[in-house]
Structures are given as C-alpha cells and as structure tokens.
Amino acid sequence: MDELHEEFVGLAAQLQTAQDAQLPQLLEAMEVHLKHHFAEEDQWMNTTSFPPRDCHIDEHAAVLKSVAEVRDLLNQGNIDACRRLITALVEWFPGHATHLDSALAHWMSKQRFGGK
C-alpha cells in the first residue's frame, strides 16, 4: 500500500508542475495508476471482508469517474478543469490515506498477524 501511495504522490507532484502540453499524458498516467491502485485495495478489502469496504470502494469509484470526466474535458481543451482536478486530488488524498487506507492496513495486519 505504501508503494501505491508513493507512486500517487509522485504523479500528483508531476501534474502540479506540468506544462499545459504535458497534462494529457500525465493525466492518463494518473488514471492508469488509480485504476491499478484502487483495484488492488478493492481486492484486499473484498478478500479480507473488510467491514466498511462499501464506502471505501464507492469513494474509489467516484474518484475514477471524476478523472474520466476531466480527461474528456481536457481532450476538448479544458485545461482549467484538469488543474482543478489536480488540486482536488492533492487535497483529497491525505484524508483518504489517513482515515480509510490506514483502517484497511490495520485490518489486514490484524487478519494476518492476529491481535487487537
């Protein structure tokens, strides 16, 4: 999970500093990353029967939907929508990782190693 998060942070940083012409390629890289990242976490939640998985999975789906919508807007020349998405992702991620992902990591550790 930490490796997935580090990759996300690196891609987000690239998007924040990208020139307009770089945005389509970098947003596509972020979308590919998020699909893999979220699929991995969703699988972990389902295979370990993580109790609050539905909310977490729904949040992943909402982010992917937003990224796809903005990708379409960017392809139509709407750079501002892409810049707003980047800002939103950067603002969203710390809370998601701190609350939802840390709970999943705790759950998986408890399942694997026991204890409370």
PDB file of N, CA and C in Angstrom, residues 2-102:
ATOM      1  N   ASP A   2       1.937   1.224   0.769  1.00  0.00           N
ATOM      2  CA  ASP A   2       2.821   2.392   0.815  1.00  0.00           C
ATOM      3  C   ASP A   2       3.412   2.687  -0.568  1.00  0.00           C
ATOM      4  N   GLU A   3       3.777   1.643  -1.303  1.00  0.00           N
ATOM      5  CA  GLU A   3       4.330   1.851  -2.637  1.00  0.00           C
ATOM      6  C   GLU A   3       3.301   2.485  -3.570  1.00  0.00           C
ATOM      7  N   LEU A   4       2.053   2.037  -3.475  1.00  0.00           N
ATOM      8  CA  LEU A   4       0.988   2.640  -4.281  1.00  0.00           C
ATOM      9  C   LEU A   4       0.822   4.113  -3.935  1.00  0.00           C
ATOM     10  N   HIS A   5       0.891   4.418  -2.648  1.00  0.00           N
ATOM     11  CA  HIS A   5       0.729   5.804  -2.202  1.00  0.00           C
ATOM     12  C   HIS A   5       1.895   6.671  -2.659  1.00  0.00           C
ATOM     13  N   GLU A   6       3.102   6.131  -2.593  1.00  0.00           N
ATOM     14  CA  GLU A   6       4.262   6.891  -3.060  1.00  0.00           C
ATOM     15  C   GLU A   6       4.159   7.179  -4.555  1.00  0.00           C
ATOM     16  N   GLU A   7       3.686   6.207  -5.319  1.00  0.00           N
ATOM     17  CA  GLU A   7       3.524   6.427  -6.760  1.00  0.00           C
ATOM     18  C   GLU A   7       2.477   7.517  -7.012  1.00  0.00           C
ATOM     19  N   PHE A   8       1.372   7.475  -6.271  1.00  0.00           N
ATOM     20  CA  PHE A   8       0.338   8.502  -6.414  1.00  0.00           C
ATOM     21  C   PHE A   8       0.921   9.893  -6.136  1.00  0.00           C
ATOM     22  N   VAL A   9       1.649  10.028  -5.039  1.00  0.00           N
ATOM     23  CA  VAL A   9       2.208  11.327  -4.663  1.00  0.00           C
ATOM     24  C   VAL A   9       3.167  11.825  -5.744  1.00  0.00           C
ATOM     25  N   GLY A  10       3.970  10.932  -6.294  1.00  0.00           N
ATOM     26  CA  GLY A  10       4.887  11.327  -7.360  1.00  0.00           C
ATOM     27  C   GLY A  10       4.167  11.807  -8.601  1.00  0.00           C
ATOM     28  N   LEU A  11       3.124  11.090  -8.999  1.00  0.00           N
ATOM     29  CA  LEU A  11       2.345  11.503 -10.172  1.00  0.00           C
ATOM     30  C   LEU A  11       1.615  12.816  -9.917  1.00  0.00           C
ATOM     31  N   ALA A  12       1.079  12.969  -8.717  1.00  0.00           N
ATOM     32  CA  ALA A  12       0.380  14.217  -8.380  1.00  0.00           C
ATOM     33  C   ALA A  12       1.348  15.400  -8.446  1.00  0.00           C
ATOM     34  N   ALA A  13       2.560  15.208  -7.953  1.00  0.00           N
ATOM     35  CA  ALA A  13       3.560  16.278  -7.998  1.00  0.00           C
ATOM     36  C   ALA A  13       3.907  16.634  -9.440  1.00  0.00           C
ATOM     37  N   GLN A  14       4.022  15.634 -10.285  1.00  0.00           N
ATOM     38  CA  GLN A  14       4.308  15.905 -11.695  1.00  0.00           C
ATOM     39  C   GLN A  14       3.168  16.696 -12.337  1.00  0.00           C
ATOM     40  N   LEU A  15       1.937  16.311 -12.010  1.00  0.00           N
ATOM     41  CA  LEU A  15       0.782  17.022 -12.566  1.00  0.00           C
ATOM     42  C   LEU A  15       0.735  18.470 -12.077  1.00  0.00           C
ATOM     43  N   GLN A  16       1.081  18.700 -10.825  1.00  0.00           N
ATOM     44  CA  GLN A  16       1.039  20.054 -10.283  1.00  0.00           C
ATOM     45  C   GLN A  16       2.009  20.992 -10.983  1.00  0.00           C
ATOM     46  N   THR A  17       3.125  20.477 -11.420  1.00  0.00           N
ATOM     47  CA  THR A  17       4.152  21.330 -12.022  1.00  0.00           C
ATOM     48  C   THR A  17       4.211  21.205 -13.541  1.00  0.00           C
ATOM     49  N   ALA A  18       3.309  20.458 -14.121  1.00  0.00           N
ATOM     50  CA  ALA A  18       3.344  20.189 -15.567  1.00  0.00           C
ATOM     51  C   ALA A  18       2.978  21.417 -16.385  1.00  0.00           C
ATOM     52  N   GLN A  19       3.587  21.494 -17.548  1.00  0.00           N
ATOM     53  CA  GLN A  19       3.175  22.474 -18.552  1.00  0.00           C
ATOM     54  C   GLN A  19       1.848  21.975 -19.140  1.00  0.00           C
ATOM     55  N   ASP A  20       1.066  22.876 -19.676  1.00  0.00           N
ATOM     56  CA  ASP A  20      -0.239  22.505 -20.231  1.00  0.00           C
ATOM     57  C   ASP A  20      -0.130  21.365 -21.246  1.00  0.00           C
ATOM     58  N   ALA A  21       0.879  21.384 -22.077  1.00  0.00           N
ATOM     59  CA  ALA A  21       1.025  20.364 -23.112  1.00  0.00           C
ATOM     60  C   ALA A  21       1.308  18.980 -22.536  1.00  0.00           C
ATOM     61  N   GLN A  22       1.809  18.919 -21.306  1.00  0.00           N
ATOM     62  CA  GLN A  22       2.115  17.642 -20.657  1.00  0.00           C
ATOM     63  C   GLN A  22       0.903  17.020 -19.959  1.00  0.00           C
ATOM     64  N   LEU A  23      -0.127  17.810 -19.739  1.00  0.00           N
ATOM     65  CA  LEU A  23      -1.255  17.352 -18.935  1.00  0.00           C
ATOM     66  C   LEU A  23      -1.945  16.101 -19.485  1.00  0.00           C
ATOM     67  N   PRO A  24      -2.237  16.015 -20.782  1.00  0.00           N
ATOM     68  CA  PRO A  24      -2.933  14.805 -21.251  1.00  0.00           C
ATOM     69  C   PRO A  24      -2.166  13.518 -20.938  1.00  0.00           C
ATOM     70  N   GLN A  25      -0.886  13.515 -21.194  1.00  0.00           N
ATOM     71  CA  GLN A  25      -0.082  12.316 -20.946  1.00  0.00           C
ATOM     72  C   GLN A  25      -0.012  12.000 -19.450  1.00  0.00           C
ATOM     73  N   LEU A  26       0.201  13.023 -18.630  1.00  0.00           N
ATOM     74  CA  LEU A  26       0.315  12.796 -17.196  1.00  0.00           C
ATOM     75  C   LEU A  26      -1.020  12.422 -16.556  1.00  0.00           C
ATOM     76  N   LEU A  27      -2.110  13.020 -17.041  1.00  0.00           N
ATOM     77  CA  LEU A  27      -3.418  12.644 -16.504  1.00  0.00           C
ATOM     78  C   LEU A  27      -3.734  11.198 -16.875  1.00  0.00           C
ATOM     79  N   GLU A  28      -3.356  10.799 -18.073  1.00  0.00           N
ATOM     80  CA  GLU A  28      -3.552   9.398 -18.466  1.00  0.00           C
ATOM     81  C   GLU A  28      -2.738   8.474 -17.560  1.00  0.00           C
ATOM     82  N   ALA A  29      -1.511   8.854 -17.247  1.00  0.00           N
ATOM     83  CA  ALA A  29      -0.687   8.051 -16.346  1.00  0.00           C
ATOM     84  C   ALA A  29      -1.321   7.969 -14.960  1.00  0.00           C
ATOM     85  N   MET A  30      -1.892   9.078 -14.487  1.00  0.00           N
ATOM     86  CA  MET A  30      -2.571   9.072 -13.193  1.00  0.00           C
ATOM     87  C   MET A  30      -3.799   8.169 -13.236  1.00  0.00           C
ATOM     88  N   GLU A  31      -4.550   8.229 -14.313  1.00  0.00           N
ATOM     89  CA  GLU A  31      -5.744   7.390 -14.420  1.00  0.00           C
ATOM     90  C   GLU A  31      -5.364   5.908 -14.412  1.00  0.00           C
ATOM     91  N   VAL A  32      -4.340   5.546 -15.152  1.00  0.00           N
ATOM     92  CA  VAL A  32      -3.868   4.153 -15.164  1.00  0.00           C
ATOM     93  C   VAL A  32      -3.427   3.747 -13.757  1.00  0.00           C
ATOM     94  N   HIS A  33      -2.683   4.627 -13.110  1.00  0.00           N
ATOM     95  CA  HIS A  33      -2.235   4.338 -11.749  1.00  0.00           C
ATOM     96  C   HIS A  33      -3.426   4.141 -10.814  1.00  0.00           C
ATOM     97  N   LEU A  34      -4.384   5.065 -10.860  1.00  0.00           N
ATOM     98  CA  LEU A  34      -5.527   4.974  -9.943  1.00  0.00           C
ATOM     99  C   LEU A  34      -6.346   3.710 -10.176  1.00  0.00           C
ATOM    100  N   LYS A  35      -6.514   3.320 -11.421  1.00  0.00           N
ATOM    101  CA  LYS A  35      -7.250   2.077 -11.697  1.00  0.00           C
ATOM    102  C   LYS A  35      -6.549   0.897 -11.045  1.00  0.00           C
ATOM    103  N   HIS A  36      -5.231   0.833 -11.191  1.00  0.00           N
ATOM    104  CA  HIS A  36      -4.464  -0.259 -10.573  1.00  0.00           C
ATOM    105  C   HIS A  36      -4.495  -0.143  -9.046  1.00  0.00           C
ATOM    106  N   HIS A  37      -4.227   1.041  -8.549  1.00  0.00           N
ATOM    107  CA  HIS A  37      -4.181   1.318  -7.114  1.00  0.00           C
ATOM    108  C   HIS A  37      -5.494   0.929  -6.449  1.00  0.00           C
ATOM    109  N   PHE A  38      -6.594   1.416  -7.000  1.00  0.00           N
ATOM    110  CA  PHE A  38      -7.890   1.151  -6.397  1.00  0.00           C
ATOM    111  C   PHE A  38      -8.302  -0.309  -6.559  1.00  0.00           C
ATOM    112  N   ALA A  39      -7.984  -0.915  -7.691  1.00  0.00           N
ATOM    113  CA  ALA A  39      -8.318  -2.339  -7.882  1.00  0.00           C
ATOM    114  C   ALA A  39      -7.594  -3.189  -6.845  1.00  0.00           C
ATOM    115  N   GLU A  40      -6.350  -2.838  -6.580  1.00  0.00           N
ATOM    116  CA  GLU A  40      -5.567  -3.575  -5.581  1.00  0.00           C
ATOM    117  C   GLU A  40      -6.217  -3.445  -4.206  1.00  0.00           C
ATOM    118  N   GLU A  41      -6.517  -2.232  -3.803  1.00  0.00           N
ATOM    119  CA  GLU A  41      -7.148  -2.028  -2.496  1.00  0.00           C
ATOM    120  C   GLU A  41      -8.531  -2.666  -2.437  1.00  0.00           C
ATOM    121  N   ASP A  42      -9.301  -2.539  -3.503  1.00  0.00           N
ATOM    122  CA  ASP A  42     -10.636  -3.143  -3.518  1.00  0.00           C
ATOM    123  C   ASP A  42     -10.541  -4.651  -3.343  1.00  0.00           C
ATOM    124  N   GLN A  43      -9.565  -5.260  -3.993  1.00  0.00           N
ATOM    125  CA  GLN A  43      -9.371  -6.707  -3.853  1.00  0.00           C
ATOM    126  C   GLN A  43      -9.015  -7.054  -2.412  1.00  0.00           C
ATOM    127  N   TRP A  44      -8.118  -6.289  -1.808  1.00  0.00           N
ATOM    128  CA  TRP A  44      -7.761  -6.552  -0.414  1.00  0.00           C
ATOM    129  C   TRP A  44      -8.982  -6.455   0.491  1.00  0.00           C
ATOM    130  N   MET A  45      -9.817  -5.442   0.253  1.00  0.00           N
ATOM    131  CA  MET A  45     -11.000  -5.263   1.093  1.00  0.00           C
ATOM    132  C   MET A  45     -11.972  -6.422   0.927  1.00  0.00           C
ATOM    133  N   ASN A  46     -12.165  -6.856  -0.298  1.00  0.00           N
ATOM    134  CA  ASN A  46     -13.101  -7.955  -0.551  1.00  0.00           C
ATOM    135  C   ASN A  46     -12.579  -9.291  -0.039  1.00  0.00           C
ATOM    136  N   THR A  47     -11.302  -9.567  -0.260  1.00  0.00           N
ATOM    137  CA  THR A  47     -10.774 -10.870   0.158  1.00  0.00           C
ATOM    138  C   THR A  47     -10.627 -10.989   1.667  1.00  0.00           C
ATOM    139  N   THR A  48     -10.500  -9.858   2.369  1.00  0.00           N
ATOM    140  CA  THR A  48     -10.381  -9.911   3.829  1.00  0.00           C
ATOM    141  C   THR A  48     -11.697  -9.576   4.527  1.00  0.00           C
ATOM    142  N   SER A  49     -12.756  -9.358   3.755  1.00  0.00           N
ATOM    143  CA  SER A  49     -14.071  -8.985   4.308  1.00  0.00           C
ATOM    144  C   SER A  49     -13.974  -7.760   5.216  1.00  0.00           C
ATOM    145  N   PHE A  50     -13.262  -6.756   4.736  1.00  0.00           N
ATOM    146  CA  PHE A  50     -13.106  -5.501   5.466  1.00  0.00           C
ATOM    147  C   PHE A  50     -14.495  -4.903   5.695  1.00  0.00           C
ATOM    148  N   PRO A  51     -14.902  -4.719   6.950  1.00  0.00           N
ATOM    149  CA  PRO A  51     -16.293  -4.317   7.222  1.00  0.00           C
ATOM    150  C   PRO A  51     -16.776  -3.050   6.497  1.00  0.00           C
ATOM    151  N   PRO A  52     -16.046  -1.911   6.522  1.00  0.00           N
ATOM    152  CA  PRO A  52     -16.577  -0.726   5.840  1.00  0.00           C
ATOM    153  C   PRO A  52     -16.145  -0.614   4.374  1.00  0.00           C
ATOM    154  N   ARG A  53     -15.988  -1.758   3.701  1.00  0.00           N
ATOM    155  CA  ARG A  53     -15.453  -1.742   2.334  1.00  0.00           C
ATOM    156  C   ARG A  53     -16.352  -1.028   1.335  1.00  0.00           C
ATOM    157  N   ASP A  54     -17.661  -1.088   1.507  1.00  0.00           N
ATOM    158  CA  ASP A  54     -18.554  -0.483   0.514  1.00  0.00           C
ATOM    159  C   ASP A  54     -18.321   1.016   0.378  1.00  0.00           C
ATOM    160  N   CYS A  55     -18.179   1.711   1.488  1.00  0.00           N
ATOM    161  CA  CYS A  55     -17.928   3.161   1.469  1.00  0.00           C
ATOM    162  C   CYS A  55     -16.589   3.457   0.796  1.00  0.00           C
ATOM    163  N   HIS A  56     -15.584   2.684   1.131  1.00  0.00           N
ATOM    164  CA  HIS A  56     -14.240   2.883   0.591  1.00  0.00           C
ATOM    165  C   HIS A  56     -14.228   2.616  -0.919  1.00  0.00           C
ATOM    166  N   ILE A  57     -14.856   1.529  -1.325  1.00  0.00           N
ATOM    167  CA  ILE A  57     -14.926   1.183  -2.750  1.00  0.00           C
ATOM    168  C   ILE A  57     -15.713   2.234  -3.521  1.00  0.00           C
ATOM    169  N   ASP A  58     -16.792   2.729  -2.917  1.00  0.00           N
ATOM    170  CA  ASP A  58     -17.587   3.782  -3.564  1.00  0.00           C
ATOM    171  C   ASP A  58     -16.767   5.055  -3.757  1.00  0.00           C
ATOM    172  N   GLU A  59     -15.919   5.376  -2.793  1.00  0.00           N
ATOM    173  CA  GLU A  59     -15.084   6.568  -2.930  1.00  0.00           C
ATOM    174  C   GLU A  59     -14.092   6.389  -4.075  1.00  0.00           C
ATOM    175  N   HIS A  60     -13.515   5.202  -4.183  1.00  0.00           N
ATOM    176  CA  HIS A  60     -12.613   4.921  -5.304  1.00  0.00           C
ATOM    177  C   HIS A  60     -13.340   5.111  -6.639  1.00  0.00           C
ATOM    178  N   ALA A  61     -14.544   4.573  -6.727  1.00  0.00           N
ATOM    179  CA  ALA A  61     -15.308   4.676  -7.976  1.00  0.00           C
ATOM    180  C   ALA A  61     -15.617   6.133  -8.311  1.00  0.00           C
ATOM    181  N   ALA A  62     -15.930   6.930  -7.306  1.00  0.00           N
ATOM    182  CA  ALA A  62     -16.233   8.351  -7.543  1.00  0.00           C
ATOM    183  C   ALA A  62     -15.005   9.091  -8.054  1.00  0.00           C
ATOM    184  N   VAL A  63     -13.846   8.785  -7.506  1.00  0.00           N
ATOM    185  CA  VAL A  63     -12.616   9.438  -7.968  1.00  0.00           C
ATOM    186  C   VAL A  63     -12.339   9.047  -9.416  1.00  0.00           C
ATOM    187  N   LEU A  64     -12.460   7.763  -9.732  1.00  0.00           N
ATOM    188  CA  LEU A  64     -12.225   7.318 -11.108  1.00  0.00           C
ATOM    189  C   LEU A  64     -13.205   7.966 -12.084  1.00  0.00           C
ATOM    190  N   LYS A  65     -14.449   8.123 -11.665  1.00  0.00           N
ATOM    191  CA  LYS A  65     -15.448   8.776 -12.514  1.00  0.00           C
ATOM    192  C   LYS A  65     -15.052  10.232 -12.778  1.00  0.00           C
ATOM    193  N   SER A  66     -14.617  10.917 -11.740  1.00  0.00           N
ATOM    194  CA  SER A  66     -14.194  12.308 -11.900  1.00  0.00           C
ATOM    195  C   SER A  66     -12.992  12.421 -12.824  1.00  0.00           C
ATOM    196  N   VAL A  67     -12.028  11.534 -12.665  1.00  0.00           N
ATOM    197  CA  VAL A  67     -10.838  11.571 -13.513  1.00  0.00           C
ATOM    198  C   VAL A  67     -11.223  11.339 -14.972  1.00  0.00           C
ATOM    199  N   ALA A  68     -12.103  10.375 -15.226  1.00  0.00           N
ATOM    200  CA  ALA A  68     -12.534  10.094 -16.600  1.00  0.00           C
ATOM    201  C   ALA A  68     -13.270  11.289 -17.199  1.00  0.00           C
ATOM    202  N   GLU A  69     -14.122  11.930 -16.407  1.00  0.00           N
ATOM    203  CA  GLU A  69     -14.855  13.097 -16.897  1.00  0.00           C
ATOM    204  C   GLU A  69     -13.896  14.241 -17.225  1.00  0.00           C
ATOM    205  N   VAL A  70     -12.913  14.459 -16.372  1.00  0.00           N
ATOM    206  CA  VAL A  70     -11.958  15.541 -16.607  1.00  0.00           C
ATOM    207  C   VAL A  70     -11.046  15.205 -17.785  1.00  0.00           C
ATOM    208  N   ARG A  71     -10.683  13.942 -17.931  1.00  0.00           N
ATOM    209  CA  ARG A  71      -9.890  13.546 -19.103  1.00  0.00           C
ATOM    210  C   ARG A  71     -10.625  13.927 -20.376  1.00  0.00           C
ATOM    211  N   ASP A  72     -11.928  13.658 -20.416  1.00  0.00           N
ATOM    212  CA  ASP A  72     -12.728  14.033 -21.588  1.00  0.00           C
ATOM    213  C   ASP A  72     -12.740  15.550 -21.789  1.00  0.00           C
ATOM    214  N   LEU A  73     -12.895  16.288 -20.704  1.00  0.00           N
ATOM    215  CA  LEU A  73     -12.874  17.756 -20.796  1.00  0.00           C
ATOM    216  C   LEU A  73     -11.513  18.266 -21.257  1.00  0.00           C
ATOM    217  N   LEU A  74     -10.454  17.658 -20.741  1.00  0.00           N
ATOM    218  CA  LEU A  74      -9.114  18.060 -21.146  1.00  0.00           C
ATOM    219  C   LEU A  74      -8.897  17.796 -22.632  1.00  0.00           C
ATOM    220  N   ASN A  75      -9.413  16.683 -23.115  1.00  0.00           N
ATOM    221  CA  ASN A  75      -9.299  16.368 -24.540  1.00  0.00           C
ATOM    222  C   ASN A  75     -10.041  17.382 -25.414  1.00  0.00           C
ATOM    223  N   GLN A  76     -11.000  18.095 -24.813  1.00  0.00           N
ATOM    224  CA  GLN A  76     -11.723  19.152 -25.513  1.00  0.00           C
ATOM    225  C   GLN A  76     -11.054  20.511 -25.310  1.00  0.00           C
ATOM    226  N   GLY A  77      -9.913  20.513 -24.608  1.00  0.00           N
ATOM    227  CA  GLY A  77      -9.168  21.754 -24.411  1.00  0.00           C
ATOM    228  C   GLY A  77      -9.388  22.453 -23.081  1.00  0.00           C
ATOM    229  N   ASN A  78     -10.133  21.839 -22.175  1.00  0.00           N
ATOM    230  CA  ASN A  78     -10.433  22.475 -20.900  1.00  0.00           C
ATOM    231  C   ASN A  78      -9.311  22.196 -19.894  1.00  0.00           C
ATOM    232  N   ILE A  79      -8.299  23.019 -19.941  1.00  0.00           N
ATOM    233  CA  ILE A  79      -7.141  22.862 -19.060  1.00  0.00           C
ATOM    234  C   ILE A  79      -7.496  23.217 -17.623  1.00  0.00           C
ATOM    235  N   ASP A  80      -8.361  24.207 -17.433  1.00  0.00           N
ATOM    236  CA  ASP A  80      -8.741  24.621 -16.079  1.00  0.00           C
ATOM    237  C   ASP A  80      -9.395  23.487 -15.302  1.00  0.00           C
ATOM    238  N   ALA A  81     -10.219  22.689 -15.968  1.00  0.00           N
ATOM    239  CA  ALA A  81     -10.859  21.555 -15.291  1.00  0.00           C
ATOM    240  C   ALA A  81      -9.800  20.569 -14.804  1.00  0.00           C
ATOM    241  N   CYS A  82      -8.777  20.364 -15.604  1.00  0.00           N
ATOM    242  CA  CYS A  82      -7.699  19.458 -15.215  1.00  0.00           C
ATOM    243  C   CYS A  82      -6.932  20.017 -14.021  1.00  0.00           C
ATOM    244  N   ARG A  83      -6.632  21.288 -14.048  1.00  0.00           N
ATOM    245  CA  ARG A  83      -5.915  21.919 -12.933  1.00  0.00           C
ATOM    246  C   ARG A  83      -6.741  21.846 -11.640  1.00  0.00           C
ATOM    247  N   ARG A  84      -8.042  22.038 -11.751  1.00  0.00           N
ATOM    248  CA  ARG A  84      -8.910  21.932 -10.567  1.00  0.00           C
ATOM    249  C   ARG A  84      -8.924  20.498 -10.037  1.00  0.00           C
ATOM    250  N   LEU A  85      -8.951  19.519 -10.940  1.00  0.00           N
ATOM    251  CA  LEU A  85      -8.923  18.116 -10.519  1.00  0.00           C
ATOM    252  C   LEU A  85      -7.626  17.808  -9.785  1.00  0.00           C
ATOM    253  N   ILE A  86      -6.514  18.267 -10.301  1.00  0.00           N
ATOM    254  CA  ILE A  86      -5.227  18.026  -9.657  1.00  0.00           C
ATOM    255  C   ILE A  86      -5.244  18.574  -8.229  1.00  0.00           C
ATOM    256  N   THR A  87      -5.722  19.801  -8.083  1.00  0.00           N
ATOM    257  CA  THR A  87      -5.819  20.409  -6.752  1.00  0.00           C
ATOM    258  C   THR A  87      -6.724  19.582  -5.847  1.00  0.00           C
ATOM    259  N   ALA A  88      -7.857  19.151  -6.379  1.00  0.00           N
ATOM    260  CA  ALA A  88      -8.794  18.353  -5.587  1.00  0.00           C
ATOM    261  C   ALA A  88      -8.176  17.017  -5.162  1.00  0.00           C
ATOM    262  N   LEU A  89      -7.459  16.360  -6.060  1.00  0.00           N
ATOM    263  CA  LEU A  89      -6.818  15.089  -5.710  1.00  0.00           C
ATOM    264  C   LEU A  89      -5.772  15.278  -4.623  1.00  0.00           C
ATOM    265  N   VAL A  90      -4.989  16.336  -4.747  1.00  0.00           N
ATOM    266  CA  VAL A  90      -3.949  16.616  -3.754  1.00  0.00           C
ATOM    267  C   VAL A  90      -4.576  16.924  -2.393  1.00  0.00           C
ATOM    268  N   GLU A  91      -5.687  17.608  -2.386  1.00  0.00           N
ATOM    269  CA  GLU A  91      -6.368  17.924  -1.125  1.00  0.00           C
ATOM    270  C   GLU A  91      -7.095  16.705  -0.555  1.00  0.00           C
ATOM    271  N   TRP A  92      -7.619  15.846  -1.418  1.00  0.00           N
ATOM    272  CA  TRP A  92      -8.380  14.669  -1.003  1.00  0.00           C
ATOM    273  C   TRP A  92      -7.497  13.574  -0.409  1.00  0.00           C
ATOM    274  N   PHE A  93      -6.350  13.349  -1.010  1.00  0.00           N
ATOM    275  CA  PHE A  93      -5.568  12.166  -0.699  1.00  0.00           C
ATOM    276  C   PHE A  93      -5.135  12.027   0.759  1.00  0.00           C
ATOM    277  N   PRO A  94      -4.618  13.058   1.425  1.00  0.00           N
ATOM    278  CA  PRO A  94      -4.177  12.848   2.814  1.00  0.00           C
ATOM    279  C   PRO A  94      -5.284  12.321   3.730  1.00  0.00           C
ATOM    280  N   GLY A  95      -6.469  12.865   3.616  1.00  0.00           N
ATOM    281  CA  GLY A  95      -7.576  12.385   4.446  1.00  0.00           C
ATOM    282  C   GLY A  95      -7.969  10.954   4.109  1.00  0.00           C
ATOM    283  N   HIS A  96      -7.981  10.641   2.825  1.00  0.00           N
ATOM    284  CA  HIS A  96      -8.316   9.283   2.398  1.00  0.00           C
ATOM    285  C   HIS A  96      -7.294   8.291   2.961  1.00  0.00           C
ATOM    286  N   ALA A  97      -6.026   8.615   2.810  1.00  0.00           N
ATOM    287  CA  ALA A  97      -4.969   7.716   3.285  1.00  0.00           C
ATOM    288  C   ALA A  97      -4.973   7.604   4.805  1.00  0.00           C
ATOM    289  N   THR A  98      -5.168   8.730   5.482  1.00  0.00           N
ATOM    290  CA  THR A  98      -5.123   8.738   6.944  1.00  0.00           C
ATOM    291  C   THR A  98      -6.290   7.999   7.566  1.00  0.00           C
ATOM    292  N   HIS A  99      -7.460   8.115   6.983  1.00  0.00           N
ATOM    293  CA  HIS A  99      -8.640   7.508   7.597  1.00  0.00           C
ATOM    294  C   HIS A  99      -8.997   6.162   6.976  1.00  0.00           C
ATOM    295  N   LEU A 100      -9.301   6.150   5.705  1.00  0.00           N
ATOM    296  CA  LEU A 100      -9.782   4.913   5.091  1.00  0.00           C
ATOM    297  C   LEU A 100      -8.663   3.898   4.858  1.00  0.00           C
ATOM    298  N   ASP A 101      -7.558   4.337   4.271  1.00  0.00           N
ATOM    299  CA  ASP A 101      -6.489   3.388   3.971  1.00  0.00           C
ATOM    300  C   ASP A 101      -5.790   2.889   5.228  1.00  0.00           C
ATOM    301  N   SER A 102      -5.615   3.747   6.214  1.00  0.00           N
ATOM    302  CA  SER A 102      -4.964   3.281   7.445  1.00  0.00           C
ATOM    303  C   SER A 102      -5.843   2.269   8.166  1.00  0.00           C
TER     304      SER A 102
END
